[in-house]
PDB file of C-alpha atoms and ligand atoms in Angstrom:
ATOM      1  CA  MET A1087     114.383 127.110  73.872  1.00  0.00           C
ATOM      2  CA  ARG A1088     115.501 130.164  75.827  1.00  0.00           C
ATOM      3  CA  ALA A1089     112.506 131.323  77.802  1.00  0.00           C
ATOM      4  CA  ALA A1090     111.251 134.216  79.883  1.00  0.00           C
ATOM      5  CA  ALA A1091     108.529 133.788  82.480  1.00  0.00           C
ATOM      6  CA  ILE A1092     105.905 136.333  83.456  1.00  0.00           C
ATOM      7  CA  ILE A1093     104.302 135.874  86.877  1.00  0.00           C
ATOM      8  CA  VAL A1094     101.050 137.795  87.177  1.00  0.00           C
ATOM      9  CA  ALA A1095     100.713 138.703  90.831  1.00  0.00           C
ATOM     10  CA  ALA A1096      98.784 141.982  90.757  1.00  0.00           C
ATOM     11  CA  GLY A1097      95.452 140.597  91.964  1.00  0.00           C
ATOM     12  CA  SER A1098      93.915 141.915  95.160  1.00  0.00           C
ATOM     13  CA  GLY A1099      92.981 138.578  96.677  1.00  0.00           C
ATOM     14  CA  ASP A1100      89.641 139.940  97.930  1.00  0.00           C
ATOM     15  CA  ARG A1101      87.994 136.499  97.690  1.00  0.00           C
ATOM     16  CA  LEU A1102      90.686 135.067  99.944  1.00  0.00           C
ATOM     17  CA  GLY A1103      89.996 137.757 102.534  1.00  0.00           C
ATOM     18  CA  ALA A1104      93.563 137.703 103.910  1.00  0.00           C
ATOM     19  CA  GLY A1105      93.887 141.503 104.060  1.00  0.00           C
ATOM     20  CA  LEU A1106      96.957 141.570 101.799  1.00  0.00           C
ATOM     21  CA  PRO A1107      97.575 140.845  98.114  1.00  0.00           C
ATOM     22  CA  LYS A1108      97.057 137.126  97.468  1.00  0.00           C
ATOM     23  CA  ALA A1109     100.561 136.662  96.074  1.00  0.00           C
ATOM     24  CA  LEU A1110     102.025 137.738  99.416  1.00  0.00           C
ATOM     25  CA  VAL A1111      99.864 135.487 101.596  1.00  0.00           C
ATOM     26  CA  PRO A1112     102.065 132.917 103.387  1.00  0.00           C
ATOM     27  CA  VAL A1113     101.736 129.305 102.193  1.00  0.00           C
ATOM     28  CA  ALA A1114     103.745 126.576 103.914  1.00  0.00           C
ATOM     29  CA  GLY A1115     106.246 129.129 105.216  1.00  0.00           C
ATOM     30  CA  LEU A1116     106.761 131.251 102.090  1.00  0.00           C
ATOM     31  CA  PRO A1117     104.849 134.086 100.414  1.00  0.00           C
ATOM     32  CA  MET A1118     102.681 132.429  97.754  1.00  0.00           C
ATOM     33  CA  VAL A1119     104.549 134.093  94.866  1.00  0.00           C
ATOM     34  CA  ALA A1120     107.892 132.745  96.107  1.00  0.00           C
ATOM     35  CA  TRP A1121     106.833 129.163  95.293  1.00  0.00           C
ATOM     36  CA  SER A1122     106.272 130.088  91.641  1.00  0.00           C
ATOM     37  CA  ALA A1123     109.420 132.207  91.466  1.00  0.00           C
ATOM     38  CA  ARG A1124     111.471 129.321  92.902  1.00  0.00           C
ATOM     39  CA  ALA A1125     110.084 126.731  90.485  1.00  0.00           C
ATOM     40  CA  LEU A1126     110.632 128.992  87.480  1.00  0.00           C
ATOM     41  CA  ALA A1127     114.154 129.932  88.587  1.00  0.00           C
ATOM     42  CA  ALA A1128     114.937 126.212  88.958  1.00  0.00           C
ATOM     43  CA  SER A1129     113.770 125.500  85.394  1.00  0.00           C
ATOM     44  CA  PRO A1130     116.868 125.346  83.170  1.00  0.00           C
ATOM     45  CA  GLU A1131     115.107 126.899  80.161  1.00  0.00           C
ATOM     46  CA  VAL A1132     113.939 130.007  82.063  1.00  0.00           C
ATOM     47  CA  GLU A1133     116.548 132.739  81.973  1.00  0.00           C
ATOM     48  CA  CYS A1134     114.445 135.730  82.926  1.00  0.00           C
ATOM     49  CA  ILE A1135     111.504 136.340  85.285  1.00  0.00           C
ATOM     50  CA  VAL A1136     109.231 139.395  85.176  1.00  0.00           C
ATOM     51  CA  ILE A1137     106.589 139.929  87.861  1.00  0.00           C
ATOM     52  CA  ALA A1138     103.503 142.143  87.650  1.00  0.00           C
ATOM     53  CA  CYS A1139     102.582 143.342  91.137  1.00  0.00           C
ATOM     54  CA  PRO A1140      99.913 145.572  92.651  1.00  0.00           C
ATOM     55  CA  PRO A1141     100.830 149.188  91.775  1.00  0.00           C
ATOM     56  CA  GLY A1142     102.914 150.605  94.616  1.00  0.00           C
ATOM     57  CA  GLY A1143     103.729 147.119  95.870  1.00  0.00           C
ATOM     58  CA  GLU A1144     107.066 146.750  94.077  1.00  0.00           C
ATOM     59  CA  ALA A1145     109.211 146.757  97.238  1.00  0.00           C
ATOM     60  CA  ALA A1146     106.996 144.215  99.016  1.00  0.00           C
ATOM     61  CA  MET A1147     107.080 141.957  95.946  1.00  0.00           C
ATOM     62  CA  ALA A1148     110.873 142.218  95.707  1.00  0.00           C
ATOM     63  CA  ALA A1149     111.158 141.299  99.388  1.00  0.00           C
ATOM     64  CA  ALA A1150     108.845 138.304  98.890  1.00  0.00           C
ATOM     65  CA  VAL A1151     111.021 136.715  96.185  1.00  0.00           C
ATOM     66  CA  THR A1152     114.464 137.702  97.502  1.00  0.00           C
ATOM     67  CA  GLY A1153     116.522 134.593  98.112  1.00  0.00           C
ATOM     68  CA  HIS A1154     114.230 132.469  95.951  1.00  0.00           C
ATOM     69  CA  ALA A1155     114.795 133.811  92.427  1.00  0.00           C
ATOM     70  CA  GLU A1156     116.757 136.368  90.433  1.00  0.00           C
ATOM     71  CA  VAL A1157     114.110 138.661  89.008  1.00  0.00           C
ATOM     72  CA  HIS A1158     114.696 140.715  85.842  1.00  0.00           C
ATOM     73  CA  ALA A1159     111.921 143.255  86.502  1.00  0.00           C
ATOM     74  CA  ILE A1160     108.970 143.955  88.770  1.00  0.00           C
ATOM     75  CA  VAL A1161     106.356 146.124  87.068  1.00  0.00           C
ATOM     76  CA  PRO A1162     103.053 147.615  88.214  1.00  0.00           C
ATOM     77  CA  GLY A1163     100.180 145.461  86.986  1.00  0.00           C
ATOM     78  CA  GLY A1164      96.932 146.646  85.437  1.00  0.00           C
ATOM     79  CA  SER A1165      93.246 146.656  86.277  1.00  0.00           C
ATOM     80  CA  SER A1166      92.687 143.191  84.720  1.00  0.00           C
ATOM     81  CA  ARG A1167      94.820 140.050  84.526  1.00  0.00           C
ATOM     82  CA  GLN A1168      95.469 140.551  80.830  1.00  0.00           C
ATOM     83  CA  ARG A1169      96.461 144.193  81.375  1.00  0.00           C
ATOM     84  CA  SER A1170      98.975 142.910  83.926  1.00  0.00           C
ATOM     85  CA  VAL A1171     100.353 140.465  81.331  1.00  0.00           C
ATOM     86  CA  ALA A1172     100.620 143.330  78.814  1.00  0.00           C
ATOM     87  CA  ALA A1173     102.527 145.480  81.319  1.00  0.00           C
ATOM     88  CA  ALA A1174     104.974 142.657  82.076  1.00  0.00           C
ATOM     89  CA  LEU A1175     105.446 141.774  78.408  1.00  0.00           C
ATOM     90  CA  VAL A1176     106.977 145.198  77.773  1.00  0.00           C
ATOM     91  CA  ALA A1177     109.791 144.329  80.217  1.00  0.00           C
ATOM     92  CA  VAL A1178     110.589 140.918  78.647  1.00  0.00           C
ATOM     93  CA  PRO A1179     113.894 141.009  76.709  1.00  0.00           C
ATOM     94  CA  GLU A1180     113.497 140.936  72.920  1.00  0.00           C
ATOM     95  CA  ASP A1181     115.827 137.990  72.353  1.00  0.00           C
ATOM     96  CA  VAL A1182     113.963 135.174  74.179  1.00  0.00           C
ATOM     97  CA  GLU A1183     112.368 132.457  72.042  1.00  0.00           C
ATOM     98  CA  ALA A1184     109.601 131.441  74.442  1.00  0.00           C
ATOM     99  CA  ILE A1185     107.436 133.260  76.991  1.00  0.00           C
ATOM    100  CA  LEU A1186     105.515 131.542  79.784  1.00  0.00           C
ATOM    101  CA  VAL A1187     102.693 133.286  81.593  1.00  0.00           C
ATOM    102  CA  HIS A1188     101.920 132.001  85.068  1.00  0.00           C
ATOM    103  CA  ASP A1189      99.489 132.966  87.847  1.00  0.00           C
ATOM    104  CA  ALA A1190     101.065 133.575  91.251  1.00  0.00           C
ATOM    105  CA  ALA A1191      97.845 131.986  92.510  1.00  0.00           C
ATOM    106  CA  ARG A1192      99.129 128.536  91.371  1.00  0.00           C
ATOM    107  CA  PRO A1193     102.014 127.819  93.780  1.00  0.00           C
ATOM    108  CA  LEU A1194     102.240 124.092  92.932  1.00  0.00           C
ATOM    109  CA  ILE A1195     104.006 124.727  89.615  1.00  0.00           C
ATOM    110  CA  THR A1196     107.097 122.511  89.195  1.00  0.00           C
ATOM    111  CA  PRO A1197     110.227 122.634  86.991  1.00  0.00           C
ATOM    112  CA  ARG A1198     108.999 119.337  85.498  1.00  0.00           C
ATOM    113  CA  LEU A1199     105.795 121.017  84.307  1.00  0.00           C
ATOM    114  CA  VAL A1200     107.704 124.009  82.920  1.00  0.00           C
ATOM    115  CA  SER A1201     110.118 121.741  81.001  1.00  0.00           C
ATOM    116  CA  GLY A1202     107.221 119.623  79.720  1.00  0.00           C
ATOM    117  CA  LEU A1203     105.513 122.674  78.241  1.00  0.00           C
ATOM    118  CA  ILE A1204     108.657 124.137  76.682  1.00  0.00           C
ATOM    119  CA  ALA A1205     109.678 120.768  75.220  1.00  0.00           C
ATOM    120  CA  ARG A1206     106.483 120.769  73.108  1.00  0.00           C
ATOM    121  CA  LEU A1207     106.800 124.411  72.059  1.00  0.00           C
ATOM    122  CA  PRO A1208     109.132 124.157  69.068  1.00  0.00           C
ATOM    123  CA  SER A1209     106.450 122.306  67.100  1.00  0.00           C
ATOM    124  CA  SER A1210     103.470 124.332  68.349  1.00  0.00           C
ATOM    125  CA  PRO A1211     103.060 128.084  68.893  1.00  0.00           C
ATOM    126  CA  ALA A1212     101.253 127.578  72.220  1.00  0.00           C
ATOM    127  CA  VAL A1213     101.095 124.855  74.885  1.00  0.00           C
ATOM    128  CA  ILE A1214      99.120 125.272  78.101  1.00  0.00           C
ATOM    129  CA  ALA A1215      98.786 123.351  81.344  1.00  0.00           C
ATOM    130  CA  ALA A1216      95.264 121.938  81.538  1.00  0.00           C
ATOM    131  CA  ALA A1217      93.426 118.968  83.003  1.00  0.00           C
ATOM    132  CA  PRO A1218      90.422 117.017  81.725  1.00  0.00           C
ATOM    133  CA  VAL A1219      87.242 117.911  83.628  1.00  0.00           C
ATOM    134  CA  ALA A1220      86.467 115.121  86.090  1.00  0.00           C
ATOM    135  CA  ASP A1221      83.197 116.369  87.613  1.00  0.00           C
ATOM    136  CA  THR A1222      79.792 116.055  86.014  1.00  0.00           C
ATOM    137  CA  LEU A1223      78.892 119.594  84.939  1.00  0.00           C
ATOM    138  CA  LYS A1224      75.583 121.333  85.673  1.00  0.00           C
ATOM    139  CA  ARG A1225      74.313 124.635  84.311  1.00  0.00           C
ATOM    140  CA  ALA A1226      72.439 126.587  87.013  1.00  0.00           C
ATOM    141  CA  GLY A1227      69.363 128.681  86.350  1.00  0.00           C
ATOM    142  CA  ASP A1228      68.584 131.989  88.092  1.00  0.00           C
ATOM    143  CA  SER A1229      66.900 130.199  91.015  1.00  0.00           C
ATOM    144  CA  GLY A1230      70.033 128.177  91.724  1.00  0.00           C
ATOM    145  CA  ALA A1231      68.385 124.971  90.541  1.00  0.00           C
ATOM    146  CA  VAL A1232      69.921 122.826  87.793  1.00  0.00           C
ATOM    147  CA  GLU A1233      68.841 123.843  84.308  1.00  0.00           C
ATOM    148  CA  ALA A1234      70.872 121.268  82.413  1.00  0.00           C
ATOM    149  CA  THR A1235      73.620 118.672  82.650  1.00  0.00           C
ATOM    150  CA  VAL A1236      76.458 119.629  80.329  1.00  0.00           C
ATOM    151  CA  ASP A1237      78.305 116.936  78.412  1.00  0.00           C
ATOM    152  CA  ARG A1238      81.853 116.993  79.773  1.00  0.00           C
ATOM    153  CA  ALA A1239      83.351 114.941  76.940  1.00  0.00           C
ATOM    154  CA  GLY A1240      86.283 116.861  75.507  1.00  0.00           C
ATOM    155  CA  LEU A1241      86.199 119.567  78.199  1.00  0.00           C
ATOM    156  CA  TRP A1242      89.408 120.593  79.948  1.00  0.00           C
ATOM    157  CA  GLY A1243      90.093 123.109  82.695  1.00  0.00           C
ATOM    158  CA  ALA A1244      92.755 125.608  81.612  1.00  0.00           C
ATOM    159  CA  GLN A1245      95.558 126.268  84.086  1.00  0.00           C
ATOM    160  CA  THR A1246      98.910 128.018  84.034  1.00  0.00           C
ATOM    161  CA  PRO A1247     101.736 128.125  83.041  1.00  0.00           C
ATOM    162  CA  GLN A1248     100.746 128.903  79.471  1.00  0.00           C
ATOM    163  CA  ALA A1249     103.757 128.774  77.138  1.00  0.00           C
ATOM    164  CA  PHE A1250     104.047 130.557  73.798  1.00  0.00           C
ATOM    165  CA  GLN A1251     106.577 131.058  71.081  1.00  0.00           C
ATOM    166  CA  ALA A1252     107.646 134.614  71.838  1.00  0.00           C
ATOM    167  CA  GLN A1253     106.576 136.129  68.535  1.00  0.00           C
ATOM    168  CA  THR A1254     103.140 134.538  68.859  1.00  0.00           C
ATOM    169  CA  LEU A1255     102.409 136.062  72.266  1.00  0.00           C
ATOM    170  CA  ARG A1256     103.799 139.445  71.247  1.00  0.00           C
ATOM    171  CA  GLY A1257     101.667 139.411  68.089  1.00  0.00           C
ATOM    172  CA  VAL A1258      98.511 138.539  70.026  1.00  0.00           C
ATOM    173  CA  PHE A1259      98.999 141.390  72.477  1.00  0.00           C
ATOM    174  CA  ALA A1260      99.949 143.878  69.745  1.00  0.00           C
ATOM    175  CA  ASP A1261      96.595 143.111  68.128  1.00  0.00           C
ATOM    176  CA  ALA A1262      94.431 143.272  71.281  1.00  0.00           C
ATOM    177  CA  ASP A1263      92.214 146.257  72.063  1.00  0.00           C
ATOM    178  CA  ASP A1264      91.142 147.629  75.459  1.00  0.00           C
ATOM    179  CA  ALA A1265      87.890 145.678  75.499  1.00  0.00           C
ATOM    180  CA  GLU A1266      89.700 142.377  75.014  1.00  0.00           C
ATOM    181  CA  LEU A1267      92.307 143.202  77.676  1.00  0.00           C
ATOM    182  CA  ASP A1268      89.432 143.884  80.086  1.00  0.00           C
ATOM    183  CA  SER A1269      87.403 140.767  79.306  1.00  0.00           C
ATOM    184  CA  ALA A1270      89.801 137.918  78.383  1.00  0.00           C
ATOM    185  CA  THR A1271      90.670 135.623  81.285  1.00  0.00           C
ATOM    186  CA  ASP A1272      93.736 133.929  79.810  1.00  0.00           C
ATOM    187  CA  CYS A1273      96.333 134.406  77.079  1.00  0.00           C
ATOM    188  CA  ALA A1274      95.470 131.161  75.305  1.00  0.00           C
ATOM    189  CA  GLY A1275      91.916 132.391  74.689  1.00  0.00           C
ATOM    190  CA  MET A1276      93.278 135.513  73.013  1.00  0.00           C
ATOM    191  CA  ALA A1277      95.562 133.355  70.852  1.00  0.00           C
ATOM    192  CA  GLU A1278      92.729 130.965  69.925  1.00  0.00           C
ATOM    193  CA  ARG A1279      90.604 133.902  68.737  1.00  0.00           C
ATOM    194  CA  ARG A1280      93.353 134.646  66.217  1.00  0.00           C
ATOM    195  CA  GLY A1281      93.500 131.076  64.934  1.00  0.00           C
ATOM    196  CA  VAL A1282      96.613 130.049  66.847  1.00  0.00           C
ATOM    197  CA  PRO A1283      96.564 126.299  67.623  1.00  0.00           C
ATOM    198  CA  VAL A1284      96.908 125.704  71.379  1.00  0.00           C
ATOM    199  CA  LEU A1285      98.053 122.316  72.709  1.00  0.00           C
ATOM    200  CA  LEU A1286      96.794 120.995  76.053  1.00  0.00           C
ATOM    201  CA  HIS A1287      99.374 119.538  78.454  1.00  0.00           C
ATOM    202  CA  ASP A1288      98.173 117.593  81.498  1.00  0.00           C
ATOM    203  CA  PRO A1289     100.522 118.276  84.461  1.00  0.00           C
ATOM    204  CA  ASP A1290      99.556 114.897  85.881  1.00  0.00           C
ATOM    205  CA  ALA A1291      99.986 116.415  89.351  1.00  0.00           C
ATOM    206  CA  PRO A1292      97.982 118.833  91.505  1.00  0.00           C
ATOM    207  CA  ASN A1293      98.196 122.368  90.118  1.00  0.00           C
ATOM    208  CA  LEU A1294      95.370 124.037  91.972  1.00  0.00           C
ATOM    209  CA  LYS A1295      94.544 127.731  91.883  1.00  0.00           C
ATOM    210  CA  VAL A1296      94.264 129.296  95.312  1.00  0.00           C
ATOM    211  CA  THR A1297      91.037 131.284  95.427  1.00  0.00           C
ATOM    212  CA  THR A1298      89.419 130.487  98.785  1.00  0.00           C
ATOM    213  CA  GLN A1299      90.656 129.754 102.308  1.00  0.00           C
ATOM    214  CA  ALA A1300      89.923 126.062 101.657  1.00  0.00           C
ATOM    215  CA  ASP A1301      92.233 126.142  98.612  1.00  0.00           C
ATOM    216  CA  LEU A1302      94.893 127.778 100.766  1.00  0.00           C
ATOM    217  CA  ARG A1303      94.708 125.002 103.360  1.00  0.00           C
ATOM    218  CA  LEU A1304      94.979 122.354 100.641  1.00  0.00           C
ATOM    219  CA  ALA A1305      97.996 124.096  99.083  1.00  0.00           C
ATOM    220  CA  GLU A1306      99.596 124.237 102.561  1.00  0.00           C
ATOM    221  CA  VAL A1307      99.260 120.474 102.886  1.00  0.00           C
ATOM    222  CA  LEU A1308     100.533 119.718  99.387  1.00  0.00           C
ATOM    223  CA  LEU A1309     103.515 122.073  99.590  1.00  0.00           C
ATOM    224  CA  GLY A1310     104.332 121.238 103.171  1.00  0.00           C
ATOM    225  CA  THR A1311     104.584 117.492 102.750  1.00  0.00           C
ATOM    226  CA  GLY A1312     107.085 117.452  99.886  1.00  0.00           C
ATOM    227  CA  ARG A1313     105.949 116.908  96.348  1.00  0.00           C
ATOM    228  CA  ILE A1314     107.252 114.960  93.422  1.00  0.00           C
ATOM    229  CA  ALA A1315     109.046 117.617  91.370  1.00  0.00           C
TER     230      ALA A1315
HETATM  231  O1  LIG B2658      91.811 136.855  90.285  1.00  0.00           O
HETATM  232  P1  LIG B2658      92.433 135.568  89.782  1.00  0.00           P
HETATM  233  O2  LIG B2658      92.864 134.649  90.902  1.00  0.00           O
HETATM  234  O3  LIG B2658      91.659 134.902  88.716  1.00  0.00           O
HETATM  235  O4  LIG B2658      93.778 136.065  89.089  1.00  0.00           O
HETATM  236  C1  LIG B2658      94.627 135.163  88.411  1.00  0.00           C
HETATM  237  C2  LIG B2658      96.045 135.711  88.478  1.00  0.00           C
HETATM  238  O5  LIG B2658      96.087 136.971  87.821  1.00  0.00           O
HETATM  239  C3  LIG B2658      96.529 135.945  89.919  1.00  0.00           C
HETATM  240  O6  LIG B2658      97.833 135.440  90.058  1.00  0.00           O
HETATM  241  C4  LIG B2658      96.445 137.443  90.082  1.00  0.00           C
HETATM  242  O7  LIG B2658      97.446 137.979  90.948  1.00  0.00           O
HETATM  243  C5  LIG B2658      96.680 137.935  88.656  1.00  0.00           C
HETATM  244  N1  LIG B2658      96.054 139.237  88.403  1.00  0.00           N
HETATM  245  C6  LIG B2658      96.856 140.299  88.004  1.00  0.00           C
HETATM  246  N2  LIG B2658      96.292 141.529  87.754  1.00  0.00           N
HETATM  247  C7  LIG B2658      94.978 141.739  87.928  1.00  0.00           C
HETATM  248  C8  LIG B2658      94.140 140.658  88.340  1.00  0.00           C
HETATM  249  C9  LIG B2658      94.715 139.403  88.559  1.00  0.00           C
HETATM  250  O8  LIG B2658      98.082 140.137  87.865  1.00  0.00           O
HETATM  251  N3  LIG B2658      94.478 142.945  87.720  1.00  0.00           N
END
């Protein structure tokens, strides 16, 4: 399937405390977003990349990916992740059959993962990277003490990329109102709410989301030592 990829990179990165947008923070020698742009550009199915960046940060984003990927458009993102996806979606060419949405905060994405998702897409409107929950889950009460142990059977952690048949993703966003764009935390959740079946696809490789300085150090190690693509 001919695919476009949206990289959402408009987050502030306040929790990382690096003093610049998270997507531009260096990881193993490259701006974080460049790792995702490179992997998507190296995926044979992906023919177009659109990036949502912090408003006013278009030139810095272009500089960060130059030499790593041909980018179709860089657009100002919105005040929530899903508003950033909506802004990028407008710039995706009409004729693609599949659209992937990926967080710049997950630099360990590989062409193998991208191809694995797209390969399952013709028979399902949505396929997302996700991993079964390995930890025992606790629900905390207000005091910080454990209130309950949650059964983890059947629970998965959703990741990105999330791949969609193009008309499915466009339909979901055409139907969404402001409240949903402010509150939803991923595209798959918006699709599920409309009855779209969403397949889970285990990357079978680390695909961590960089949120804290500790995550950043781990990503440095994993990207710096050469991964299995
Ligand atoms: O904040 P968090 O790490 O959960 O954000 C997930 C992804 O969404 C990041 O890649 C971030 O850059 C992006 N994002 C965005 N626009 C926002 C907020 C987050 O593109 N307003």
